[in-house]
Amino acid sequence: MSELQYHRIADDEKGFDLSMFCVPKHYEDDLERVYIPHGLIMDRTERLARNIVNDFGYEEPIVALCVLKGGYRFFGDLLNYISALNRNTDRSFQMSVDFIRLKSYQNDQATGKIQVIGGDNLENLRGKNVMIVEDIIDTGKTMLKLLDLVKDYNPKKVRVVSLLVKRTPHSVGYRPDYIGFEVPDKFVVGYALDYNEFFRDLNHVCVVNEKGKEKYAIPKSD
C-alpha cells in the first residue's frame, strides 16, 4: 500500500472569506469561512484515486461501500476518477457498489449511538475486497462499529478511505487507510456534510457559525 499521506490543515488556518466564492444566498449568514474550496477537494480526490488504483490494480474485484448520506458526493467523485484511471492506465480493477446509511449526530454533538437506518444487503460483501468510503472520521467510534458490522460478513479484505479526519481529543486513535485532509476540531459542513440535514448543497467545505447552528438546531426534547 502507498505510504499514508494527507493534507494537514493547521489549527490556526482561517480559511477564505465567503465573498471570494459562490455560496448559496440562503447560507451566507450561517457560515464563518470557506475552509476547503471545491477545487482543492477535487484535486485531492484525484490524488487519492491514483493512490488507490496503484494499490488495488490487478487485484480481484472491489466492492466500494458508500457511507450515506454525507459520503455520497465524495464517493461519486472518487469513483469517477478511479473509473477514468481504469480506462487510461495499465492498472485496473473491477468495481461494484453498495450503500449503507448510518446516523450518529444530532445538532453538532455525537449521540454515542450508531444507527444503521438504511442500506443494501451486506451479504454482498462476503468473501470480497471491500473499500469503505466515508466523508469524515471524527472520534473514530462510528467507523470501528461499522468495521465490526462488516466483519460479520467475512470480507476478504477491508480498506477505508475518508475525505476528512478530525483532530479531536475525543479520538479513539483510529486512522483510515486513505485520508484526504486532516482538519482541526471544528464543525464543518458542505460537499454533502450536513448539520441536521442542511448545508449538503454547498460545493465547498465550510465552518458553520453559531447563528447557523442555532438556526438549524433540532429542539431538545424534555
PDB file of N, CA and C in Angstrom, residues 15-88:
ATOM      1  N   GLY A  15      -8.949  29.814   6.706  1.00  0.00           N
ATOM      2  CA  GLY A  15      -9.794  29.597   5.544  1.00  0.00           C
ATOM      3  C   GLY A  15      -9.885  30.835   4.681  1.00  0.00           C
ATOM      4  N   PHE A  16     -10.988  30.955   3.945  1.00  0.00           N
ATOM      5  CA  PHE A  16     -11.142  32.020   2.964  1.00  0.00           C
ATOM      6  C   PHE A  16     -12.440  32.774   3.199  1.00  0.00           C
ATOM      7  N   ASP A  17     -12.419  34.044   2.872  1.00  0.00           N
ATOM      8  CA  ASP A  17     -13.611  34.869   3.008  1.00  0.00           C
ATOM      9  C   ASP A  17     -14.701  34.376   2.060  1.00  0.00           C
ATOM     10  N   LEU A  18     -15.936  34.371   2.541  1.00  0.00           N
ATOM     11  CA  LEU A  18     -17.055  33.878   1.729  1.00  0.00           C
ATOM     12  C   LEU A  18     -17.207  34.649   0.431  1.00  0.00           C
ATOM     13  N   SER A  19     -16.830  35.915   0.433  1.00  0.00           N
ATOM     14  CA  SER A  19     -17.022  36.753  -0.746  1.00  0.00           C
ATOM     15  C   SER A  19     -16.156  36.325  -1.930  1.00  0.00           C
ATOM     16  N   MET A  20     -15.163  35.463  -1.679  1.00  0.00           N
ATOM     17  CA  MET A  20     -14.281  35.007  -2.740  1.00  0.00           C
ATOM     18  C   MET A  20     -14.893  33.850  -3.541  1.00  0.00           C
ATOM     19  N   PHE A  21     -16.018  33.294  -3.055  1.00  0.00           N
ATOM     20  CA  PHE A  21     -16.587  32.101  -3.659  1.00  0.00           C
ATOM     21  C   PHE A  21     -18.080  32.260  -3.880  1.00  0.00           C
ATOM     22  N   CYS A  22     -18.618  31.372  -4.706  1.00  0.00           N
ATOM     23  CA  CYS A  22     -20.059  31.345  -4.911  1.00  0.00           C
ATOM     24  C   CYS A  22     -20.678  30.466  -3.826  1.00  0.00           C
ATOM     25  N   VAL A  23     -21.410  31.099  -2.932  1.00  0.00           N
ATOM     26  CA  VAL A  23     -22.071  30.408  -1.828  1.00  0.00           C
ATOM     27  C   VAL A  23     -23.563  30.703  -1.930  1.00  0.00           C
ATOM     28  N   PRO A  24     -24.422  29.695  -1.790  1.00  0.00           N
ATOM     29  CA  PRO A  24     -25.862  29.951  -1.873  1.00  0.00           C
ATOM     30  C   PRO A  24     -26.293  31.073  -0.935  1.00  0.00           C
ATOM     31  N   LYS A  25     -27.125  31.969  -1.454  1.00  0.00           N
ATOM     32  CA  LYS A  25     -27.561  33.142  -0.695  1.00  0.00           C
ATOM     33  C   LYS A  25     -28.187  32.755   0.640  1.00  0.00           C
ATOM     34  N   HIS A  26     -28.913  31.630   0.670  1.00  0.00           N
ATOM     35  CA  HIS A  26     -29.626  31.258   1.881  1.00  0.00           C
ATOM     36  C   HIS A  26     -28.699  30.799   3.004  1.00  0.00           C
ATOM     37  N   TYR A  27     -27.401  30.625   2.692  1.00  0.00           N
ATOM     38  CA  TYR A  27     -26.458  30.196   3.731  1.00  0.00           C
ATOM     39  C   TYR A  27     -25.432  31.268   4.097  1.00  0.00           C
ATOM     40  N   GLU A  28     -25.445  32.406   3.418  1.00  0.00           N
ATOM     41  CA  GLU A  28     -24.382  33.387   3.603  1.00  0.00           C
ATOM     42  C   GLU A  28     -24.238  33.847   5.051  1.00  0.00           C
ATOM     43  N   ASP A  29     -25.344  33.961   5.780  1.00  0.00           N
ATOM     44  CA  ASP A  29     -25.282  34.447   7.161  1.00  0.00           C
ATOM     45  C   ASP A  29     -25.007  33.332   8.164  1.00  0.00           C
ATOM     46  N   ASP A  30     -24.907  32.095   7.687  1.00  0.00           N
ATOM     47  CA  ASP A  30     -24.801  30.956   8.586  1.00  0.00           C
ATOM     48  C   ASP A  30     -23.400  30.348   8.624  1.00  0.00           C
ATOM     49  N   LEU A  31     -22.477  30.915   7.851  1.00  0.00           N
ATOM     50  CA  LEU A  31     -21.140  30.341   7.726  1.00  0.00           C
ATOM     51  C   LEU A  31     -20.069  31.333   8.167  1.00  0.00           C
ATOM     52  N   GLU A  32     -19.002  30.808   8.753  1.00  0.00           N
ATOM     53  CA  GLU A  32     -17.874  31.656   9.119  1.00  0.00           C
ATOM     54  C   GLU A  32     -16.966  31.905   7.917  1.00  0.00           C
ATOM     55  N   ARG A  33     -16.446  30.829   7.348  1.00  0.00           N
ATOM     56  CA  ARG A  33     -15.474  30.921   6.266  1.00  0.00           C
ATOM     57  C   ARG A  33     -15.587  29.702   5.360  1.00  0.00           C
ATOM     58  N   VAL A  34     -15.034  29.815   4.160  1.00  0.00           N
ATOM     59  CA  VAL A  34     -14.807  28.636   3.324  1.00  0.00           C
ATOM     60  C   VAL A  34     -13.505  28.005   3.798  1.00  0.00           C
ATOM     61  N   TYR A  35     -13.575  26.752   4.199  1.00  0.00           N
ATOM     62  CA  TYR A  35     -12.423  26.100   4.815  1.00  0.00           C
ATOM     63  C   TYR A  35     -11.608  25.311   3.783  1.00  0.00           C
ATOM     64  N   ILE A  36     -12.297  24.532   2.948  1.00  0.00           N
ATOM     65  CA  ILE A  36     -11.620  23.792   1.873  1.00  0.00           C
ATOM     66  C   ILE A  36     -12.387  24.040   0.585  1.00  0.00           C
ATOM     67  N   PRO A  37     -11.851  24.814  -0.338  1.00  0.00           N
ATOM     68  CA  PRO A  37     -12.559  25.101  -1.585  1.00  0.00           C
ATOM     69  C   PRO A  37     -12.794  23.834  -2.407  1.00  0.00           C
ATOM     70  N   HIS A  38     -13.852  23.864  -3.215  1.00  0.00           N
ATOM     71  CA  HIS A  38     -14.236  22.697  -4.006  1.00  0.00           C
ATOM     72  C   HIS A  38     -13.109  22.236  -4.930  1.00  0.00           C
ATOM     73  N   GLY A  39     -12.404  23.179  -5.532  1.00  0.00           N
ATOM     74  CA  GLY A  39     -11.323  22.807  -6.439  1.00  0.00           C
ATOM     75  C   GLY A  39     -10.228  22.017  -5.739  1.00  0.00           C
ATOM     76  N   LEU A  40      -9.909  22.401  -4.521  1.00  0.00           N
ATOM     77  CA  LEU A  40      -8.898  21.685  -3.753  1.00  0.00           C
ATOM     78  C   LEU A  40      -9.388  20.288  -3.379  1.00  0.00           C
ATOM     79  N   ILE A  41     -10.679  20.182  -3.053  1.00  0.00           N
ATOM     80  CA  ILE A  41     -11.267  18.862  -2.765  1.00  0.00           C
ATOM     81  C   ILE A  41     -11.108  17.945  -3.974  1.00  0.00           C
ATOM     82  N   MET A  42     -11.405  18.472  -5.159  1.00  0.00           N
ATOM     83  CA  MET A  42     -11.344  17.657  -6.370  1.00  0.00           C
ATOM     84  C   MET A  42      -9.907  17.239  -6.681  1.00  0.00           C
ATOM     85  N   ASP A  43      -8.957  18.151  -6.522  1.00  0.00           N
ATOM     86  CA  ASP A  43      -7.560  17.806  -6.781  1.00  0.00           C
ATOM     87  C   ASP A  43      -7.088  16.714  -5.823  1.00  0.00           C
ATOM     88  N   ARG A  44      -7.453  16.857  -4.559  1.00  0.00           N
ATOM     89  CA  ARG A  44      -7.034  15.865  -3.568  1.00  0.00           C
ATOM     90  C   ARG A  44      -7.713  14.510  -3.828  1.00  0.00           C
ATOM     91  N   THR A  45      -8.970  14.546  -4.253  1.00  0.00           N
ATOM     92  CA  THR A  45      -9.696  13.316  -4.556  1.00  0.00           C
ATOM     93  C   THR A  45      -9.056  12.586  -5.734  1.00  0.00           C
ATOM     94  N   GLU A  46      -8.609  13.333  -6.726  1.00  0.00           N
ATOM     95  CA  GLU A  46      -7.928  12.709  -7.862  1.00  0.00           C
ATOM     96  C   GLU A  46      -6.634  12.035  -7.411  1.00  0.00           C
ATOM     97  N   ARG A  47      -5.908  12.681  -6.497  1.00  0.00           N
ATOM     98  CA  ARG A  47      -4.675  12.083  -5.982  1.00  0.00           C
ATOM     99  C   ARG A  47      -4.968  10.794  -5.221  1.00  0.00           C
ATOM    100  N   LEU A  48      -6.031  10.810  -4.410  1.00  0.00           N
ATOM    101  CA  LEU A  48      -6.424   9.600  -3.688  1.00  0.00           C
ATOM    102  C   LEU A  48      -6.775   8.478  -4.663  1.00  0.00           C
ATOM    103  N   ALA A  49      -7.491   8.815  -5.722  1.00  0.00           N
ATOM    104  CA  ALA A  49      -7.860   7.811  -6.723  1.00  0.00           C
ATOM    105  C   ALA A  49      -6.613   7.176  -7.329  1.00  0.00           C
ATOM    106  N   ARG A  50      -5.598   7.971  -7.614  1.00  0.00           N
ATOM    107  CA  ARG A  50      -4.358   7.436  -8.176  1.00  0.00           C
ATOM    108  C   ARG A  50      -3.680   6.485  -7.192  1.00  0.00           C
ATOM    109  N   ASN A  51      -3.653   6.874  -5.912  1.00  0.00           N
ATOM    110  CA  ASN A  51      -3.043   6.011  -4.905  1.00  0.00           C
ATOM    111  C   ASN A  51      -3.795   4.685  -4.795  1.00  0.00           C
ATOM    112  N   ILE A  52      -5.125   4.770  -4.830  1.00  0.00           N
ATOM    113  CA  ILE A  52      -5.947   3.558  -4.698  1.00  0.00           C
ATOM    114  C   ILE A  52      -5.742   2.629  -5.889  1.00  0.00           C
ATOM    115  N   VAL A  53      -5.720   3.179  -7.097  1.00  0.00           N
ATOM    116  CA  VAL A  53      -5.521   2.347  -8.286  1.00  0.00           C
ATOM    117  C   VAL A  53      -4.133   1.702  -8.255  1.00  0.00           C
ATOM    118  N   ASN A  54      -3.128   2.446  -7.817  1.00  0.00           N
ATOM    119  CA  ASN A  54      -1.782   1.875  -7.716  1.00  0.00           C
ATOM    120  C   ASN A  54      -1.742   0.715  -6.725  1.00  0.00           C
ATOM    121  N   ASP A  55      -2.504   0.833  -5.635  1.00  0.00           N
ATOM    122  CA  ASP A  55      -2.513  -0.205  -4.605  1.00  0.00           C
ATOM    123  C   ASP A  55      -3.400  -1.389  -4.975  1.00  0.00           C
ATOM    124  N   PHE A  56      -4.545  -1.108  -5.593  1.00  0.00           N
ATOM    125  CA  PHE A  56      -5.526  -2.153  -5.866  1.00  0.00           C
ATOM    126  C   PHE A  56      -5.359  -2.785  -7.232  1.00  0.00           C
ATOM    127  N   GLY A  57      -4.641  -2.124  -8.139  1.00  0.00           N
ATOM    128  CA  GLY A  57      -4.556  -2.601  -9.511  1.00  0.00           C
ATOM    129  C   GLY A  57      -4.146  -4.062  -9.596  1.00  0.00           C
ATOM    130  N   TYR A  58      -4.812  -4.820 -10.434  1.00  0.00           N
ATOM    131  CA  TYR A  58      -4.596  -6.244 -10.680  1.00  0.00           C
ATOM    132  C   TYR A  58      -5.168  -7.132  -9.570  1.00  0.00           C
ATOM    133  N   GLU A  59      -5.756  -6.536  -8.529  1.00  0.00           N
ATOM    134  CA  GLU A  59      -6.379  -7.352  -7.502  1.00  0.00           C
ATOM    135  C   GLU A  59      -7.737  -7.854  -7.997  1.00  0.00           C
ATOM    136  N   GLU A  60      -8.335  -8.714  -7.196  1.00  0.00           N
ATOM    137  CA  GLU A  60      -9.673  -9.181  -7.513  1.00  0.00           C
ATOM    138  C   GLU A  60     -10.650  -8.014  -7.424  1.00  0.00           C
ATOM    139  N   PRO A  61     -11.855  -8.157  -7.944  1.00  0.00           N
ATOM    140  CA  PRO A  61     -12.836  -7.061  -7.920  1.00  0.00           C
ATOM    141  C   PRO A  61     -13.040  -6.481  -6.531  1.00  0.00           C
ATOM    142  N   ILE A  62     -13.377  -5.197  -6.518  1.00  0.00           N
ATOM    143  CA  ILE A  62     -13.573  -4.441  -5.278  1.00  0.00           C
ATOM    144  C   ILE A  62     -15.042  -4.073  -5.139  1.00  0.00           C
ATOM    145  N   VAL A  63     -15.582  -4.187  -3.935  1.00  0.00           N
ATOM    146  CA  VAL A  63     -16.897  -3.623  -3.622  1.00  0.00           C
ATOM    147  C   VAL A  63     -16.660  -2.290  -2.921  1.00  0.00           C
ATOM    148  N   ALA A  64     -17.090  -1.202  -3.531  1.00  0.00           N
ATOM    149  CA  ALA A  64     -16.981   0.120  -2.930  1.00  0.00           C
ATOM    150  C   ALA A  64     -18.259   0.395  -2.132  1.00  0.00           C
ATOM    151  N   LEU A  65     -18.114   0.549  -0.815  1.00  0.00           N
ATOM    152  CA  LEU A  65     -19.250   0.721   0.081  1.00  0.00           C
ATOM    153  C   LEU A  65     -19.326   2.170   0.525  1.00  0.00           C
ATOM    154  N   CYS A  66     -20.356   2.867   0.072  1.00  0.00           N
ATOM    155  CA  CYS A  66     -20.539   4.281   0.400  1.00  0.00           C
ATOM    156  C   CYS A  66     -21.322   4.425   1.698  1.00  0.00           C
ATOM    157  N   VAL A  67     -20.790   5.227   2.620  1.00  0.00           N
ATOM    158  CA  VAL A  67     -21.494   5.537   3.862  1.00  0.00           C
ATOM    159  C   VAL A  67     -22.336   6.789   3.619  1.00  0.00           C
ATOM    160  N   LEU A  68     -23.649   6.595   3.595  1.00  0.00           N
ATOM    161  CA  LEU A  68     -24.586   7.686   3.356  1.00  0.00           C
ATOM    162  C   LEU A  68     -24.945   8.384   4.670  1.00  0.00           C
ATOM    163  N   LYS A  69     -25.419   9.649   4.623  1.00  0.00           N
ATOM    164  CA  LYS A  69     -25.627  10.407   3.408  1.00  0.00           C
ATOM    165  C   LYS A  69     -24.399  11.244   3.066  1.00  0.00           C
ATOM    166  N   GLY A  70     -23.602  11.536   4.087  1.00  0.00           N
ATOM    167  CA  GLY A  70     -22.523  12.501   3.907  1.00  0.00           C
ATOM    168  C   GLY A  70     -21.464  12.111   2.908  1.00  0.00           C
ATOM    169  N   GLY A  71     -21.327  10.829   2.618  1.00  0.00           N
ATOM    170  CA  GLY A  71     -20.267  10.401   1.721  1.00  0.00           C
ATOM    171  C   GLY A  71     -20.618  10.377   0.261  1.00  0.00           C
ATOM    172  N   TYR A  72     -21.864  10.726  -0.100  1.00  0.00           N
ATOM    173  CA  TYR A  72     -22.283  10.439  -1.477  1.00  0.00           C
ATOM    174  C   TYR A  72     -21.534  11.258  -2.523  1.00  0.00           C
ATOM    175  N   ARG A  73     -21.202  12.516  -2.238  1.00  0.00           N
ATOM    176  CA  ARG A  73     -20.522  13.320  -3.257  1.00  0.00           C
ATOM    177  C   ARG A  73     -19.065  12.885  -3.393  1.00  0.00           C
ATOM    178  N   PHE A  74     -18.405  12.689  -2.276  1.00  0.00           N
ATOM    179  CA  PHE A  74     -17.022  12.217  -2.308  1.00  0.00           C
ATOM    180  C   PHE A  74     -16.941  10.850  -2.983  1.00  0.00           C
ATOM    181  N   PHE A  75     -17.883   9.989  -2.664  1.00  0.00           N
ATOM    182  CA  PHE A  75     -17.943   8.654  -3.254  1.00  0.00           C
ATOM    183  C   PHE A  75     -18.071   8.745  -4.768  1.00  0.00           C
ATOM    184  N   GLY A  76     -19.004   9.563  -5.236  1.00  0.00           N
ATOM    185  CA  GLY A  76     -19.215   9.695  -6.673  1.00  0.00           C
ATOM    186  C   GLY A  76     -18.006  10.257  -7.392  1.00  0.00           C
ATOM    187  N   ASP A  77     -17.408  11.309  -6.835  1.00  0.00           N
ATOM    188  CA  ASP A  77     -16.240  11.921  -7.474  1.00  0.00           C
ATOM    189  C   ASP A  77     -15.042  10.983  -7.446  1.00  0.00           C
ATOM    190  N   LEU A  78     -14.836  10.299  -6.316  1.00  0.00           N
ATOM    191  CA  LEU A  78     -13.713   9.363  -6.215  1.00  0.00           C
ATOM    192  C   LEU A  78     -13.849   8.239  -7.232  1.00  0.00           C
ATOM    193  N   LEU A  79     -15.041   7.668  -7.348  1.00  0.00           N
ATOM    194  CA  LEU A  79     -15.238   6.567  -8.304  1.00  0.00           C
ATOM    195  C   LEU A  79     -15.124   7.035  -9.743  1.00  0.00           C
ATOM    196  N   ASN A  80     -15.521   8.265 -10.020  1.00  0.00           N
ATOM    197  CA  ASN A  80     -15.339   8.800 -11.372  1.00  0.00           C
ATOM    198  C   ASN A  80     -13.859   8.881 -11.734  1.00  0.00           C
ATOM    199  N   TYR A  81     -13.043   9.342 -10.789  1.00  0.00           N
ATOM    200  CA  TYR A  81     -11.600   9.417 -11.051  1.00  0.00           C
ATOM    201  C   TYR A  81     -11.005   8.014 -11.199  1.00  0.00           C
ATOM    202  N   ILE A  82     -11.429   7.076 -10.346  1.00  0.00           N
ATOM    203  CA  ILE A  82     -10.928   5.703 -10.446  1.00  0.00           C
ATOM    204  C   ILE A  82     -11.320   5.091 -11.788  1.00  0.00           C
ATOM    205  N   SER A  83     -12.555   5.326 -12.213  1.00  0.00           N
ATOM    206  CA  SER A  83     -13.023   4.783 -13.494  1.00  0.00           C
ATOM    207  C   SER A  83     -12.207   5.332 -14.656  1.00  0.00           C
ATOM    208  N   ALA A  84     -11.877   6.623 -14.589  1.00  0.00           N
ATOM    209  CA  ALA A  84     -11.064   7.223 -15.650  1.00  0.00           C
ATOM    210  C   ALA A  84      -9.672   6.594 -15.684  1.00  0.00           C
ATOM    211  N   LEU A  85      -9.091   6.355 -14.504  1.00  0.00           N
ATOM    212  CA  LEU A  85      -7.774   5.722 -14.453  1.00  0.00           C
ATOM    213  C   LEU A  85      -7.839   4.276 -14.929  1.00  0.00           C
ATOM    214  N   ASN A  86      -8.929   3.586 -14.605  1.00  0.00           N
ATOM    215  CA  ASN A  86      -9.097   2.211 -15.094  1.00  0.00           C
ATOM    216  C   ASN A  86      -9.099   2.151 -16.620  1.00  0.00           C
ATOM    217  N   ARG A  87      -9.644   3.207 -17.237  1.00  0.00           N
ATOM    218  CA  ARG A  87      -9.719   3.239 -18.701  1.00  0.00           C
ATOM    219  C   ARG A  87      -8.397   3.628 -19.345  1.00  0.00           C
ATOM    220  N   ASN A  88      -7.579   4.391 -18.617  1.00  0.00           N
ATOM    221  CA  ASN A  88      -6.456   5.055 -19.267  1.00  0.00           C
ATOM    222  C   ASN A  88      -5.084   4.672 -18.731  1.00  0.00           C
TER     223      ASN A  88
END
